[in-house]
Coordinates of C-alpha atoms and ligand atoms in Angstrom, one line a residue:
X1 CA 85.1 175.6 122.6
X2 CA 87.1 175.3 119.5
X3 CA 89.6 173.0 121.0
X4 CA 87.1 170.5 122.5
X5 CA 85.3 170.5 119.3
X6 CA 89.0 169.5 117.4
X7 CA 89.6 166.7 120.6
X8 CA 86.2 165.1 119.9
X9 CA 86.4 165.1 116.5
X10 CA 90.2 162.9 116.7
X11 CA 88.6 161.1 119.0
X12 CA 85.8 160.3 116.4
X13 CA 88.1 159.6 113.6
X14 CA 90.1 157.0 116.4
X15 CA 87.0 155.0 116.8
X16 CA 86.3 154.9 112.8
X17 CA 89.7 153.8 112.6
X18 CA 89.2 151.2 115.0
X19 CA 85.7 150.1 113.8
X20 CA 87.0 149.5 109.6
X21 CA 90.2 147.1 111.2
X22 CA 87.6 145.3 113.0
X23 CA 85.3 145.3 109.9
X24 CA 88.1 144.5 107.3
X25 CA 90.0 141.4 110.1
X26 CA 87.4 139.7 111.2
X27 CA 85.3 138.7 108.2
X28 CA 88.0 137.1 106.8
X29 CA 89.2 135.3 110.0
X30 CA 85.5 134.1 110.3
X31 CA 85.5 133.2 106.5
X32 CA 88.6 131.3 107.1
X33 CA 86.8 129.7 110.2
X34 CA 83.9 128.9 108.2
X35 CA 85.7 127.7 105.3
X36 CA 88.0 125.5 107.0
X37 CA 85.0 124.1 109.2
X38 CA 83.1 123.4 105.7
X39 CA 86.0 121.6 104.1
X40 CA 85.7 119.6 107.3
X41 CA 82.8 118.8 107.0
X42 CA 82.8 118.3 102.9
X43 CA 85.7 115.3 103.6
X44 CA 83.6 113.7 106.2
X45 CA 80.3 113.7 104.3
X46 CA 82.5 114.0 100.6
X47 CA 85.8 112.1 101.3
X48 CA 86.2 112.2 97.1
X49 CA 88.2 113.8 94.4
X50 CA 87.4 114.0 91.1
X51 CA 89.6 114.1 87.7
X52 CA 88.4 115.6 84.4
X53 CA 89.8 114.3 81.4
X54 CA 88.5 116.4 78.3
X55 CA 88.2 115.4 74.6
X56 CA 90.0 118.5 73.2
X57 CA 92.7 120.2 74.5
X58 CA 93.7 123.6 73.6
X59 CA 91.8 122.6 70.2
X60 CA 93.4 119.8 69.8
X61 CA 92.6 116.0 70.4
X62 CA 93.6 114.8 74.1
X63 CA 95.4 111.7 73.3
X64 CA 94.8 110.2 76.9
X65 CA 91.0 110.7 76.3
X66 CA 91.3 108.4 73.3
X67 CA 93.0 105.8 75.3
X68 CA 90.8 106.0 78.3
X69 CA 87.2 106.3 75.7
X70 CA 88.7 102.7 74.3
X71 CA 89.7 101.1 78.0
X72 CA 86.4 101.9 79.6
X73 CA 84.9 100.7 76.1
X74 CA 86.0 96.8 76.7
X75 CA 85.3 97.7 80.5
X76 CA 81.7 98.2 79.6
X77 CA 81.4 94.5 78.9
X78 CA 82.6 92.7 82.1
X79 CA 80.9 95.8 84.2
X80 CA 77.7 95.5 82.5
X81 CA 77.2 99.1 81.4
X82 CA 73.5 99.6 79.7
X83 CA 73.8 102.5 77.9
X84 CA 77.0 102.2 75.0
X85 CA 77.5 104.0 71.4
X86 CA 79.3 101.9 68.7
X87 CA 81.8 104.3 66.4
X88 CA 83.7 103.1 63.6
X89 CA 87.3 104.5 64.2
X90 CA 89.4 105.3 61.5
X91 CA 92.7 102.9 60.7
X92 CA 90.9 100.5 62.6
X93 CA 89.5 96.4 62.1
X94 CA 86.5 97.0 64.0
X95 CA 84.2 99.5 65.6
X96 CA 84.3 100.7 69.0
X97 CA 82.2 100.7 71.6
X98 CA 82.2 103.5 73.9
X99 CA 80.0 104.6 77.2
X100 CA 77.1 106.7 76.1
X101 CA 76.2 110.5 77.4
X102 CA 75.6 110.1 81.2
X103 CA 76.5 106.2 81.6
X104 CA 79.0 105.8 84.4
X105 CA 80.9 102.8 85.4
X106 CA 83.1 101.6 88.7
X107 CA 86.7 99.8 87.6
X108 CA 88.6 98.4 90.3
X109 CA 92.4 98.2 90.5
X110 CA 94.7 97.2 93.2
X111 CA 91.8 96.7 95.5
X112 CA 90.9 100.1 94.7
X113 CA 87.1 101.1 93.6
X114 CA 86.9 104.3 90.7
X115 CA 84.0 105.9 89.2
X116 CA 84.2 106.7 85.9
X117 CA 81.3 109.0 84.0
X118 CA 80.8 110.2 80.5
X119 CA 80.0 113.7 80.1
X120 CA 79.5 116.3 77.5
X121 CA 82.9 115.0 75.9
X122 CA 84.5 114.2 79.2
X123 CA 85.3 111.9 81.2
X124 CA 85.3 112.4 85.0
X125 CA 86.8 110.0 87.7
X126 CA 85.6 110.0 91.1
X127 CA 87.6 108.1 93.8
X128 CA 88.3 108.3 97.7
X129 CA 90.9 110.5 98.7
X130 CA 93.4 107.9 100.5
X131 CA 93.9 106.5 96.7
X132 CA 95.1 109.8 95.3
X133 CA 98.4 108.3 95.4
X134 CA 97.2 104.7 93.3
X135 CA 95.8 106.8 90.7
X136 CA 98.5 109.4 90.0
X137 CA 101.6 106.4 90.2
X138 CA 99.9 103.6 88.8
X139 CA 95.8 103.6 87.7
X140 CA 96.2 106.7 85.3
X141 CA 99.2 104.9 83.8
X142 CA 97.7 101.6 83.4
X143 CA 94.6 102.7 82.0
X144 CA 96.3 104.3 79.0
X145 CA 98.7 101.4 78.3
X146 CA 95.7 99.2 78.6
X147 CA 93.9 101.9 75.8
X148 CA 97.3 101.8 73.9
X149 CA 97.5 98.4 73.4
X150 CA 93.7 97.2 72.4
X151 CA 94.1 100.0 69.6
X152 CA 97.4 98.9 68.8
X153 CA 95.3 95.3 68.4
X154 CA 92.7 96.8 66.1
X155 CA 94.3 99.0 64.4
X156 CA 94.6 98.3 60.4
X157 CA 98.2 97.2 59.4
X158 CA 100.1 99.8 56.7
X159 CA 102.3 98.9 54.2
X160 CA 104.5 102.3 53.1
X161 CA 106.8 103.0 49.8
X162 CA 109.5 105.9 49.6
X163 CA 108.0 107.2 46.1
X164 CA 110.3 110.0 44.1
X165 CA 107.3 110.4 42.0
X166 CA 105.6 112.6 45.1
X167 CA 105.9 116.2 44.0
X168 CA 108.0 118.4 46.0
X169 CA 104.8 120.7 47.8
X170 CA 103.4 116.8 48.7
X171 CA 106.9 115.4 50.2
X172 CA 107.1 118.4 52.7
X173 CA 103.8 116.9 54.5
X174 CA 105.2 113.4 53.8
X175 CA 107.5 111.0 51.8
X176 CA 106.0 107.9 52.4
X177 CA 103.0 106.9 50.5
X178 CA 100.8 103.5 51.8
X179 CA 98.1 101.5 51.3
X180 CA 96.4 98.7 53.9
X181 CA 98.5 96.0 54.2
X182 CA 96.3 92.7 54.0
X183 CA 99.1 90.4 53.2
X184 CA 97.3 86.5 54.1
X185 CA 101.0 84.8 55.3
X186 CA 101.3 83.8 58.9
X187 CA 104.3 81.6 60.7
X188 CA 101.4 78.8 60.0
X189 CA 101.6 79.1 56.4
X190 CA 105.0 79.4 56.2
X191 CA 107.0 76.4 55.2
X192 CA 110.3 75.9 56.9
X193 CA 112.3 73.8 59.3
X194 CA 109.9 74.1 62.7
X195 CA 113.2 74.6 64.7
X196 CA 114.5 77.4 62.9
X197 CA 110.6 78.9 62.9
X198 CA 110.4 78.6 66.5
X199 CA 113.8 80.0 67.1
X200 CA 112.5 82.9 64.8
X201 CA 109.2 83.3 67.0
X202 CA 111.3 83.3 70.3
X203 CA 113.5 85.9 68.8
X204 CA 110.9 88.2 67.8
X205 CA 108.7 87.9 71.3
X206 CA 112.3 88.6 73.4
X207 CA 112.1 91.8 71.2
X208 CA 108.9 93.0 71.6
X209 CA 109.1 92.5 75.7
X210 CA 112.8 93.9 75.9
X211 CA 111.9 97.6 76.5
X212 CA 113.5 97.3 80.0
X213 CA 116.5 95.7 78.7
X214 CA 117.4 97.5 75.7
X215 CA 117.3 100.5 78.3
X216 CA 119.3 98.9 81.1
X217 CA 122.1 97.7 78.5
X218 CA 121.8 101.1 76.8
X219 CA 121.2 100.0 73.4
X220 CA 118.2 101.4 70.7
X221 CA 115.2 99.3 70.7
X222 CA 115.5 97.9 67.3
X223 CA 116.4 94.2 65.7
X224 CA 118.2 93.8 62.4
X225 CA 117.5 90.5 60.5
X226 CA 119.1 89.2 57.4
X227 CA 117.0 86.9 55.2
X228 CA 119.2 85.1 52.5
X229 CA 118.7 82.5 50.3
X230 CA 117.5 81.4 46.0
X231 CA 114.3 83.0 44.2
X232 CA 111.1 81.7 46.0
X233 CA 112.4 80.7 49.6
X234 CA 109.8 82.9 50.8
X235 CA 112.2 85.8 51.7
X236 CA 109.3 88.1 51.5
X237 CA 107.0 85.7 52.4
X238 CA 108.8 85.5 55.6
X239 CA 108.6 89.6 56.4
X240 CA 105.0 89.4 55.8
X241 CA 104.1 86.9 58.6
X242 CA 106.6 88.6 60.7
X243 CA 104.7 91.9 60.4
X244 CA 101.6 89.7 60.7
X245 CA 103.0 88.4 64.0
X246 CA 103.7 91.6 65.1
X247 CA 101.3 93.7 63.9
X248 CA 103.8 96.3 62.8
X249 CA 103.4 98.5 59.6
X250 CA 105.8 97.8 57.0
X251 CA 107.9 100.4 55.5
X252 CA 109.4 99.2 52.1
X253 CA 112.5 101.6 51.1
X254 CA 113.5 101.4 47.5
X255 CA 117.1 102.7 48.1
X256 CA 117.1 103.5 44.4
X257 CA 114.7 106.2 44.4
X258 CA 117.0 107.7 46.9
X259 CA 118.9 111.1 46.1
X260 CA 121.2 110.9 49.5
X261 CA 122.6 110.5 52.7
X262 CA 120.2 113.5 53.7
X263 CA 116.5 112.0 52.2
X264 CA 117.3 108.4 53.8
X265 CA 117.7 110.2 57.4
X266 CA 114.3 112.0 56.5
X267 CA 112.9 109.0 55.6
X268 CA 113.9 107.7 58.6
X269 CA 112.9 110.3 61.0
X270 CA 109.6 109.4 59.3
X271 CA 108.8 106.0 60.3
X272 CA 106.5 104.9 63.7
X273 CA 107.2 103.0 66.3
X274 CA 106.7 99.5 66.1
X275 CA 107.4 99.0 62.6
X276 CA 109.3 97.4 60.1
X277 CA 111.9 98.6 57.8
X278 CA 112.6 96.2 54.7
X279 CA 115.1 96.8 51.8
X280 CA 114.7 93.9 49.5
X281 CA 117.5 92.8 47.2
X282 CA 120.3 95.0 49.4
X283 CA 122.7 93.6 47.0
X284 CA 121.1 94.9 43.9
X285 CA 120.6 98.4 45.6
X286 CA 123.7 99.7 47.0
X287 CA 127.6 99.1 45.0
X288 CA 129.6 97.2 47.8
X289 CA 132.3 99.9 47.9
X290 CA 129.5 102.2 49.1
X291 CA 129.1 103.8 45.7
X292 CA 125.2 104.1 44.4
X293 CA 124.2 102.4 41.6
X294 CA 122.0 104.3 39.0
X295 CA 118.4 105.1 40.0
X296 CA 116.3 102.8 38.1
X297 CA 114.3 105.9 36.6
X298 CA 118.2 106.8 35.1
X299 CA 118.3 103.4 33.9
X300 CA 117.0 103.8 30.2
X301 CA 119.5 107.2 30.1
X302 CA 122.8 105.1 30.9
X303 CA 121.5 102.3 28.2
X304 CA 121.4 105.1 25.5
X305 CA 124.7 107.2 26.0
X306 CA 126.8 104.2 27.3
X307 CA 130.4 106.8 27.2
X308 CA 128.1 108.7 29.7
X309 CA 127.8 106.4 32.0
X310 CA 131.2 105.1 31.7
X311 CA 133.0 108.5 32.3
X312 CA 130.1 108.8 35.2
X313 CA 130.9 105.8 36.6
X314 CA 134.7 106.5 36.4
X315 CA 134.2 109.6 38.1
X316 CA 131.9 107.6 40.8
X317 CA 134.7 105.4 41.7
X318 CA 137.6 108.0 41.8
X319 CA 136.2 109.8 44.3
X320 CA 135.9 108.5 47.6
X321 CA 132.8 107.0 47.8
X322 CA 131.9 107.8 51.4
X323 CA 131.9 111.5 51.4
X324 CA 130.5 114.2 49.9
X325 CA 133.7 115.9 49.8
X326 CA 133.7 117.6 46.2
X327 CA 129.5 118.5 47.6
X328 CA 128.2 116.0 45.2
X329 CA 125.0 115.3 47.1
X330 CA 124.6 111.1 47.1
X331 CA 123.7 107.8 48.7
X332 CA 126.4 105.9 50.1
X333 CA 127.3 102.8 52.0
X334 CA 128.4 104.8 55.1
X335 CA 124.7 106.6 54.7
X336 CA 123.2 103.1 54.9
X337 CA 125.3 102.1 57.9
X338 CA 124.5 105.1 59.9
X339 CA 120.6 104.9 58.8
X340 CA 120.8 101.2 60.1
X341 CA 122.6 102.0 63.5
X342 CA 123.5 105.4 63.9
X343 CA 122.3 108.0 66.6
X344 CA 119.4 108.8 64.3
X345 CA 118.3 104.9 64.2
X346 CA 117.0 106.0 67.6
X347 CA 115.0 108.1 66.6
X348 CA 111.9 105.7 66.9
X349 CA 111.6 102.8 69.5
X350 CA 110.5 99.0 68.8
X351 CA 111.9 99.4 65.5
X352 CA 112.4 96.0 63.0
X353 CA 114.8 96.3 60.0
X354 CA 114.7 93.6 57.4
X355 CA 117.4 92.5 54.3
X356 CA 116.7 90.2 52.1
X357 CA 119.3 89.2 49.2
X358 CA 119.9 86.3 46.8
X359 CA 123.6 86.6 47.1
X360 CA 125.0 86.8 50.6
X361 CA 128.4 86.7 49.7
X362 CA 127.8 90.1 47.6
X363 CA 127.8 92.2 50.7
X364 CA 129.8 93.9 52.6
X365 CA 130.6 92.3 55.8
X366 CA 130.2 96.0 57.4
X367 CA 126.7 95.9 56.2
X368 CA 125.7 93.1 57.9
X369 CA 127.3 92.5 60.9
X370 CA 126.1 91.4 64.0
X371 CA 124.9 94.4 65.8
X372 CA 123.6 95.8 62.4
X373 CA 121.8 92.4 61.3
X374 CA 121.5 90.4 64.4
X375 CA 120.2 87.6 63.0
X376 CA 121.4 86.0 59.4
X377 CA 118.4 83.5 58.4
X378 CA 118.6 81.5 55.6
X379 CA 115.8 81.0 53.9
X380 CA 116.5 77.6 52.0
X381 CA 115.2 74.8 49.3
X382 CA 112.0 72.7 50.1
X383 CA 112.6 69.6 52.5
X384 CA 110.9 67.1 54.1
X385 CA 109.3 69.5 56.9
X386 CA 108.6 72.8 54.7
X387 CA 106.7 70.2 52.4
X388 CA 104.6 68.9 54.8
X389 CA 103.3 72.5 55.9
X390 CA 102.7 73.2 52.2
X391 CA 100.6 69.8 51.8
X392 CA 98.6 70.7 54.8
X393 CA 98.3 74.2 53.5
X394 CA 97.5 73.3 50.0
X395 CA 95.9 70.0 50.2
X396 CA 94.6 70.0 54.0
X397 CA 96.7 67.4 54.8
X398 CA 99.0 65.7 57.4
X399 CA 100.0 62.7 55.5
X400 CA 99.0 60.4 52.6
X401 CA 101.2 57.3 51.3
X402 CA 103.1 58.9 48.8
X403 CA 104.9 61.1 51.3
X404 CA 107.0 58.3 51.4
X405 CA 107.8 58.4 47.7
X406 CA 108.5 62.7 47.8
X407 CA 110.5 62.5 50.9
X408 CA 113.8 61.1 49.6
X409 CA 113.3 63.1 46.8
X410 CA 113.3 66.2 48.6
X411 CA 116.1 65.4 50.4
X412 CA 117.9 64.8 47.2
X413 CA 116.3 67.7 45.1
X414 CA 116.5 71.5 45.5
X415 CA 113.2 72.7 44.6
X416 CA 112.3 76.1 46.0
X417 CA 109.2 76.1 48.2
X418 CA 107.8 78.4 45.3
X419 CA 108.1 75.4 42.7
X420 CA 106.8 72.7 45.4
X421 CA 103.7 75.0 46.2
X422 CA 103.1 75.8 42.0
X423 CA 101.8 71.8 41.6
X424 CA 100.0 71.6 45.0
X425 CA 98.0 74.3 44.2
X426 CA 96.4 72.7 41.2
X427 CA 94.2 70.9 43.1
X428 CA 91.0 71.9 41.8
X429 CA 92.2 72.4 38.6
X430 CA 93.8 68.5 38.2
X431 CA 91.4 66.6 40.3
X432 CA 92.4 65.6 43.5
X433 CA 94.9 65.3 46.0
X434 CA 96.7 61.8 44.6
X435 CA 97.0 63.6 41.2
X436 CA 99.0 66.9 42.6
X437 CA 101.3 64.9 44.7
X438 CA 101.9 62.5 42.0
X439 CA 102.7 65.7 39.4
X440 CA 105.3 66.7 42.4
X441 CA 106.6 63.4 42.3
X442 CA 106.9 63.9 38.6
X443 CA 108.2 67.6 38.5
X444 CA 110.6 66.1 41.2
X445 CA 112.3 63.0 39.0
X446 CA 112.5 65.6 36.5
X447 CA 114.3 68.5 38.2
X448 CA 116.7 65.8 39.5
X449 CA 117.2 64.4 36.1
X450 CA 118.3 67.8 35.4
X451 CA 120.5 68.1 38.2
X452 CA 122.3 64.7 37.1
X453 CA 122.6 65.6 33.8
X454 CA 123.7 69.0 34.1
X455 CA 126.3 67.4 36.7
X456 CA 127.6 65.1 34.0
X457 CA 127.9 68.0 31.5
X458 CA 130.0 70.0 33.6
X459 CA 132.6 67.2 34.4
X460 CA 132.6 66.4 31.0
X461 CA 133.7 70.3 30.1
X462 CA 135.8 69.8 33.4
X463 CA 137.7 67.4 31.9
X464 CA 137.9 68.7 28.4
X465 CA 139.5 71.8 30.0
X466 CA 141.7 69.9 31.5
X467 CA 142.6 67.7 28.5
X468 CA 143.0 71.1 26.6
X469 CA 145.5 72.5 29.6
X470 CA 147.4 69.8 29.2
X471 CA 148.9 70.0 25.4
X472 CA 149.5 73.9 26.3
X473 CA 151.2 72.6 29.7
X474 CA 153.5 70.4 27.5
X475 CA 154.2 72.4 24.6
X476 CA 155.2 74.9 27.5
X477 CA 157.7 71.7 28.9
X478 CA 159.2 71.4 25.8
X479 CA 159.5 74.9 24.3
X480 CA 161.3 75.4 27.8
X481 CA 163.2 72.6 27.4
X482 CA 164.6 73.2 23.9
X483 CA 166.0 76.7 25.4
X484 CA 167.7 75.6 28.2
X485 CA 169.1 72.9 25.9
X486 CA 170.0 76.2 23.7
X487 CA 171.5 77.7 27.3
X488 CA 173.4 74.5 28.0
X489 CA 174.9 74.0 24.2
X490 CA 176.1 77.7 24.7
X491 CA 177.9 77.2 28.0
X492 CA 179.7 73.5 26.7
X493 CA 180.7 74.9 23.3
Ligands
ATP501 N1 108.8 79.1 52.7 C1 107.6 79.3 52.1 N2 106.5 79.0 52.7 C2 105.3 79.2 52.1 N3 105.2 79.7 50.9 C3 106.3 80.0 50.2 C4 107.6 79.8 50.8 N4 108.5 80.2 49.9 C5 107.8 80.6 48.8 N5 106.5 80.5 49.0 C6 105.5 80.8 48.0 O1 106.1 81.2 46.9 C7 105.8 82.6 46.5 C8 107.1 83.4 46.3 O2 107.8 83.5 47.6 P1 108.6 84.8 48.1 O3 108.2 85.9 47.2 O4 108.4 84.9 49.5 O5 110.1 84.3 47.7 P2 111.4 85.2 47.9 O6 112.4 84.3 48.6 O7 111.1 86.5 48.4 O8 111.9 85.3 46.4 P3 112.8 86.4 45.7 O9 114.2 86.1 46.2 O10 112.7 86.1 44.3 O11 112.3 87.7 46.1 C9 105.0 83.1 47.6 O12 103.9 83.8 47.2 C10 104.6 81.9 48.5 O13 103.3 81.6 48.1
MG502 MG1 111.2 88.5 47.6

């Protein structure tokens, strides 16, 4: 009895066995099934996918929500969305309109039909399956380079300055200060030879589109130019409409207020993209042997204990001015060079660095190079075709009979475009336009009167140098006459 009751009860047990396998395999086989059948089904009646792009993440602003909020913002227009908010963006010229909570609308690309939605700080966008590949190679991509740019095109224009007066707790976060840069000068406005202008414009767009060859010849995105010429060429002028043209920020770098090699790489590391870096006056900034001349704040110091300075400056050019050998921290030439093209130069792409001097012949031909400063402009007096865009800027005009009268003059004169603009733009003040032109035609006569007499006063002290040479040259003659007279008395006697 006691053995059947131990057979049936393995036997029981055998069946349970058998009975949780079944249980546990075939609910998930039959999910699997069902699952499988459902996603069938789901692609036939659902053939979509759908990508999320949220405002925030992990706390922090999603950059590619920004971008895509602005592209669907000027989509709105041509896909005639009805519902749209209107934000005013910081750093930028206008406000932005956006799709409002719930609004959707369809984009198409490449032949391509998406679905975009607004939703509780998302965006969501819906599209048929066999595009997957359009949207994660090239829609995604376009879409943000089509945000980037329209907020590059609004975006409010900085001018920035290196300032030493920033205390040390406010030059961790940054060591650039700036303001908006609303500077009114445009290639327009600015007077020069056309040819040279256009050559200037061509140069600058060849830039701005060379991303691909920059990369292929393996150089740093960046452009040196070298604007020389006399006071009131329109040097700065010039960098203004450039960064106008551009719509770069400007970052002005007084290399006075520099300590060393160490703050101008900082500085450096610093600056955006797409921007331009401007050291005005170069030759009044850096010593041509690399050494640094005083900060200007040390200025009034040197002027007071002149033995100072002099043994300081001694000791400045006894050591060799490109290292920091003796641990001296400084600014040097070599610095400069390797802030200008160095492996840090790269540091930022699309990058624009402006000189501007008076006296070109001051620097050092390392400084400016080609490859540093790849193009030397010069920026020069006022002739017959920078007047003319003056006159039209000035007088809002494209000729007038006494042209004929200021062009020879011009030609003959060298009157800055500063001086030629100073009477046009008494206009209002003198009456009219005959009366301006004819005070050029005056300040004209004048400055070459100047010209011809200063030219006469400096042959005349030409030749009275000469005149005065000459005794000195023939007392020389004779005194060494008389001695080798002396020498030949001594020898015959
Ligand atoms: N080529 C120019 N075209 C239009 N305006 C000019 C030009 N040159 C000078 N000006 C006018 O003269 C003023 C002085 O010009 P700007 O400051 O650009 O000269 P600069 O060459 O930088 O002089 P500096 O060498 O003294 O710095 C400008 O405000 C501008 O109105
Ligand atoms: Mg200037």
């Amino acid at each position: 009895m006691g053995a059947s009751l131990t057979e049936v009860g393995s036997k029981l047990a055998g069946l349970l066995f058998i009975w949780g396998t079944i249980q546990q395999l075939f609910p998930q086989i039959l999910c699997k099934r069902i699952e499988s059948f459902w996603t069938r089904l789901e692609n036939y009646f659902y053939p979509y996918v759908q990508i999320t792009i949220d405002e925030l993440t992990n706390g922090k602003n999603n950059e590619i929500y920004r971008h895509v909020d602005t592209y669907l913002g000027t989509k709105s227009v041509d896909t005639g969305a009805k519902y749209l908010k209107a934000e005013k963006c910081e750093n930028s010229r206008s406000f932005a309109v956006i799709l409002d909570e719930g609004e959707e609308i369809i984009d198409e690309f490449e032949g391509a039909t998406f679905c975009w939605r607004s939703h509780n700080e998302t965006y969501t966008i819906t599209f048929n399956k066999q595009h997957r590949e359009i949207v994660m190679g090239k829609y995604l991509k376009h879409v943000i380079e089509e945000g980037r740019a329209i907020e590059f095109k609004n975006k409010k224009q900085r001018i920035y300055c290196n300032d030493s007066t920033l205390t040390w707790w406010l030059r961790l976060n940054t060591m650039w200060k700036h303001v908006n840069f609303e500077h009114p000068a445009t290639f327009d406005t600015l007077a020069m030879d056309p040819k040279k202008k256009e050559e200037i414009i061509n140069d600058l767009i060849a830039f701005t589109k060379g991303k691909e060859f920059y990369s292929k010849v393996g150089k740093a995105w960046k452009r040196g130019y070298l604007l020389y010429g006399p006071p009131g060429t329109g040097k700065s002028t010039m960098i203004a409409a450039i960064a106008n043209y551009l719509n770069y920020d400007i970052y002005d770098l007084e290399l006075t207020s520099v300590e060393d090699n160490l703050e101008l790489k900082k500085l450096l590391m610093e600056t955006t993209s797409k921007s331009i870096i401007v050291i005005e006056d170069i030759d009044c900034s850096v010593d041509l042997t690399g050494k640094r001349k005083k900060a200007k704040k040390n200025k009034k110091k040197e002027e007071t204990s002149d033995s100072e300075s002099d043994s300081d400056s001694d000791s400045d050019s006894d050591s060799d001015s490109d290292s920091d050998s003796e641990g001296k921290k400084k600014l040097t030439l070599s610095g400069l060079l390797n802030f200008i093209d160095g492996i840090w130069s790269a540091c930022g792409q699309e990058r624009i660095i402006i000189f501007t001097t008076n006296h070109v012949d001051k620097l050092d031909p390392a400084l400016i190079r080609r490859g540093r400063m790849d193009m030397h402009i010069e920026m020069s007096y006022c002739r017959y075709e920078a007047f003319k865009v003056l006159a039209k800027n000035y007088l809002g005009i494209d000729t007038h009979p006494l042209f004929q009268e200021i062009e020879p003059l011009l030609e003959e004169v060298n009157m800055s475009p500063c001086d030629v603009a100073e009477s046009l733009i008494r206009k209002n003040t003198s009456g009219g336009i005959e009366i301006c032109l004819n005070n050029l035609i005056l300040a004209l006569k004048d400055a070459k009167e100047k010209a011809i007499q200063e030219a006469r006063e400096k042959e005349k002290q030409d030749s009275e140098q000469v005149k005065e040479e000459k005794p000195k040259k023939s007392k020389k003659l004779s005194t060494k006459l008389v001695r080798s007279y002396g020498r030949f008395k001594k020898i015959f006697r």
